[in-house]
Short mmCIF file of C-alpha atoms in Angstrom, two decimals:
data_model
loop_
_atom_site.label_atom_id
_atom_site.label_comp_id
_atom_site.label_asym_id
_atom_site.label_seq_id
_atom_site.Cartn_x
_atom_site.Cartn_y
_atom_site.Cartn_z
CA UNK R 7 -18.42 10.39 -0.12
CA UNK R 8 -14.74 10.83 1.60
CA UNK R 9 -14.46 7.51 2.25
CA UNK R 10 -15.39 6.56 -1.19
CA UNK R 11 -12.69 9.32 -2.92
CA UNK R 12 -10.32 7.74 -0.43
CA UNK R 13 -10.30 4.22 -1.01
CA UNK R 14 -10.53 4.96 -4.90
CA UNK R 15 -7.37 7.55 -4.63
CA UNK R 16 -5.28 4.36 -4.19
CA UNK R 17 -3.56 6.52 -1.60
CA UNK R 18 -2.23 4.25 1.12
CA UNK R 19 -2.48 6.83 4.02
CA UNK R 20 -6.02 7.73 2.80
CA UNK R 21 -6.80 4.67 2.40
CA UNK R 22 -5.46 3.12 6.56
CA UNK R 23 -7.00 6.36 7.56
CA UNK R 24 -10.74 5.40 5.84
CA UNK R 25 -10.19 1.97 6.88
CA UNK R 26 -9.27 3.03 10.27
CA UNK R 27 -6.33 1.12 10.90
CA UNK R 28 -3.87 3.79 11.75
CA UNK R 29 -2.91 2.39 14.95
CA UNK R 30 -2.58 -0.96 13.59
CA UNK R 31 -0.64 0.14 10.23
CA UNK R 32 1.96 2.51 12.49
CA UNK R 33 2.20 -1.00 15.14
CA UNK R 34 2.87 -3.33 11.83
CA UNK R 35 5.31 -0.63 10.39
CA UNK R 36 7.50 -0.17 13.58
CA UNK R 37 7.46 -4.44 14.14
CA UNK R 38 8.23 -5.55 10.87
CA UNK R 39 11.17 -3.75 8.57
CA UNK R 40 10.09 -5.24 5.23
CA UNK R 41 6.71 -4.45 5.69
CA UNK R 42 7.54 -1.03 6.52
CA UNK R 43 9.59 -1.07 3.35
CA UNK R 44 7.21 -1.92 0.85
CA UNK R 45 4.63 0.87 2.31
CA UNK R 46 7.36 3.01 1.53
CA UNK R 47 7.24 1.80 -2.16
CA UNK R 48 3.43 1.67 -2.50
CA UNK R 49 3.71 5.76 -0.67
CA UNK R 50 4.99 6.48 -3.86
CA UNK R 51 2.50 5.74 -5.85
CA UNK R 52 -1.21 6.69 -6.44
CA UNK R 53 -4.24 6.46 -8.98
CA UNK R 54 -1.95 9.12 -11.71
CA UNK R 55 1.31 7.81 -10.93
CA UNK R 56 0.80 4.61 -11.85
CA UNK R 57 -0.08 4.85 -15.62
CA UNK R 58 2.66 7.36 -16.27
CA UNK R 59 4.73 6.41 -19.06
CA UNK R 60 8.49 6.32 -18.03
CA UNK R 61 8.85 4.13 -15.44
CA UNK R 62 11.38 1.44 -15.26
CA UNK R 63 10.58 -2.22 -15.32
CA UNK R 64 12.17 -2.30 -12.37
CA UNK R 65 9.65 0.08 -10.50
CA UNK R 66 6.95 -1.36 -11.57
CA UNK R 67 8.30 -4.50 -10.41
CA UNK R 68 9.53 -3.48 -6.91
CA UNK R 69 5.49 -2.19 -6.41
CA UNK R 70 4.02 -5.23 -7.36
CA UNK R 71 6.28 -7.15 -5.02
CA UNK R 72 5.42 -4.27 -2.36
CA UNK R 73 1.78 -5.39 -3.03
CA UNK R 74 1.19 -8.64 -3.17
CA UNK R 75 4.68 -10.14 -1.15
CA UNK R 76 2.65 -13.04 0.36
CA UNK R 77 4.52 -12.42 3.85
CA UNK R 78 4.76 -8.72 4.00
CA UNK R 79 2.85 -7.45 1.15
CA UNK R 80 0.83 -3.84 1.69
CA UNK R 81 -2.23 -5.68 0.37
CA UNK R 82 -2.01 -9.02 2.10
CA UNK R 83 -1.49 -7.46 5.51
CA UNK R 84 -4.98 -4.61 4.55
CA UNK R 85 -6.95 -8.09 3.62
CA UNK R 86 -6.25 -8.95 7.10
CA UNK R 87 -9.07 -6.65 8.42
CA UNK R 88 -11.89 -7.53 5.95
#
């Protein structure tokens, strides 16, 4: 049931730690700057945040590209490991 309230938290620590990739997320982070950067965006977001009313285009914007940034996006690199 954890596991389940973790990946559906859209909580990217949760969701490494359920996926048990910790070592591999920390060893991607520490390699690769831009990588590390867009975690940093997605962090910031969860399941709530992200249909609050109030954020700028440009937020929105900079956590899609976090996401789906074909060389270092958050979910490109988590795809990896299915």
């Amino acid at each position: 049931k954890r596991v389940v309230a973790a990946v559906y938290d859209h909580n990217l620590n949760n969701l490494v730690k359920a996926a048990v990739l910790t070592r591999e997320h920390v060893e991607e982070v520490n390699k690769n700057k831009d990588f590390g950067d867009n975690c940093n965006v997605v962090k910031g977001w969860n399941s709530e945040t992200r249909y609050q009313i109030g954020k700028s285009r440009f937020e929105v914007r900079d956590f899609y590209v976090a996401v789906t940034s074909r060389k270092n996006g958050v979910f490109v690199w988590l795809k990896k490991w299915w």
